[in-house]
């Protein structure tokens, strides 16, 4: 059969309950066991620092999945043991902690990272030591490593659809664009893609404003004033936000202080979900938007079951769920299925067993792992409600295949990722027929 390249396979939460849950997981294992008697699961998420507002919940999610799996008999007849480390929102420390998990702790798999800079930091370690990382957060694309499965959204599963929605009549027919982001690789690359996309759609450069701020930025008065002035030209204006972490709290507060509401300048965010909103007054945010592949408000039996299990595990019915939690859930479920199919936790065998795995997502559809290490996922646009939840105002009719390499940058237009044989490459040039070697 001849292979044909395809473009498609291309808060803080300082609470005792999660730590008690971790302790109970260890105690439930009983007496110490030898390494071959257990499967060790690494958890590489920031539990302190600026990103803890988002990442702590993902640590708790992995612990819940491990707890559920152990109650169901484990995997291959073995108990799962969590190994939790705190890279503390320190990007070089992520690499050190990754090496500790792989080389010292000998974990079989790692679930972790949020920012792309943390993922880029650990990537050489995973490739050197042949580890396996499940990365559960939306990102900028332009990467496909054989040692990473990307269960969050690629740009064509979040950023591009969000802009398309805002451009549409239903989204307000936006003409001017303020692209605001935290200063690191994800926002910069995503905005580079979005700028090229907007220009291709006929938007003049003068109608595109781009601004970056450091992690933890708190003084938004000047920038929000600039956005307000940018939107005072008579053309419908929107903010596309790739602001990450706790900087979102003062950002949205300043929007309200300056009277910017969704009716005049809507904000669509790619890194603000239910968890981030649970710590702030959402009244002034009502009507602003977020683009994700899952919202807690999704109406499905699978989602109801997940939320019930989450509240039972965390022992707090007020705790919310969000998109990166679903991506963690899907990644864990797929990894468990792949280990079962392969009959081993060895990375090479598990990797091969991952391709084509399909299972229900939490929005009522089916998630599929493609050979470019990206998922097929639906895209949803949600509107902030006064209770901190989102009402879905638009969604794709079905799943969208994550594209590792965008069509909107000239350097990526001819690149595809396909880790199945005979190509087995993360960046295959369909014109030259060669693999560049960047991610293999």
PDB file of C-alpha atoms in Angstrom, residues 22-33 37-41 66-67 70-71 74 78-83:
ATOM      1  CA  UNK A  22      -1.715  11.708  47.456  1.00  0.00           C
ATOM      2  CA  UNK A  23      -0.839  10.269  50.868  1.00  0.00           C
ATOM      3  CA  UNK A  24      -3.804   7.916  50.754  1.00  0.00           C
ATOM      4  CA  UNK A  25      -2.706   6.673  47.353  1.00  0.00           C
ATOM      5  CA  UNK A  26       0.691   5.730  48.736  1.00  0.00           C
ATOM      6  CA  UNK A  27      -0.740   4.169  51.881  1.00  0.00           C
ATOM      7  CA  UNK A  28      -3.172   2.103  49.858  1.00  0.00           C
ATOM      8  CA  UNK A  29      -0.251   0.293  48.273  1.00  0.00           C
ATOM      9  CA  UNK A  30       0.606  -1.425  51.538  1.00  0.00           C
ATOM     10  CA  UNK A  31       4.124  -2.685  52.064  1.00  0.00           C
ATOM     11  CA  UNK A  32       6.943  -1.658  49.746  1.00  0.00           C
ATOM     12  CA  UNK A  33       7.153  -3.533  46.487  1.00  0.00           C
ATOM     13  CA  UNK A  37       5.624  -5.072  40.835  1.00  0.00           C
ATOM     14  CA  UNK A  38       4.351  -1.547  40.211  1.00  0.00           C
ATOM     15  CA  UNK A  39       3.951   0.927  37.396  1.00  0.00           C
ATOM     16  CA  UNK A  40       5.354   4.359  38.266  1.00  0.00           C
ATOM     17  CA  UNK A  41       3.543   7.402  36.929  1.00  0.00           C
ATOM     18  CA  UNK A  66      -4.428   6.617  39.194  1.00  0.00           C
ATOM     19  CA  UNK A  67      -6.816   6.017  42.085  1.00  0.00           C
ATOM     20  CA  UNK A  70      -5.963   0.966  40.931  1.00  0.00           C
ATOM     21  CA  UNK A  71      -9.523   0.372  42.150  1.00  0.00           C
ATOM     22  CA  UNK A  74      -4.387  -1.562  38.012  1.00  0.00           C
ATOM     23  CA  UNK A  78       0.143  -4.089  38.682  1.00  0.00           C
ATOM     24  CA  UNK A  79      -0.600  -1.163  40.986  1.00  0.00           C
ATOM     25  CA  UNK A  80       0.117   2.332  39.759  1.00  0.00           C
ATOM     26  CA  UNK A  81       2.289   4.549  41.983  1.00  0.00           C
ATOM     27  CA  UNK A  82       2.357   8.327  41.516  1.00  0.00           C
ATOM     28  CA  UNK A  83       5.679  10.151  41.698  1.00  0.00           C
TER      29      UNK A  83
END
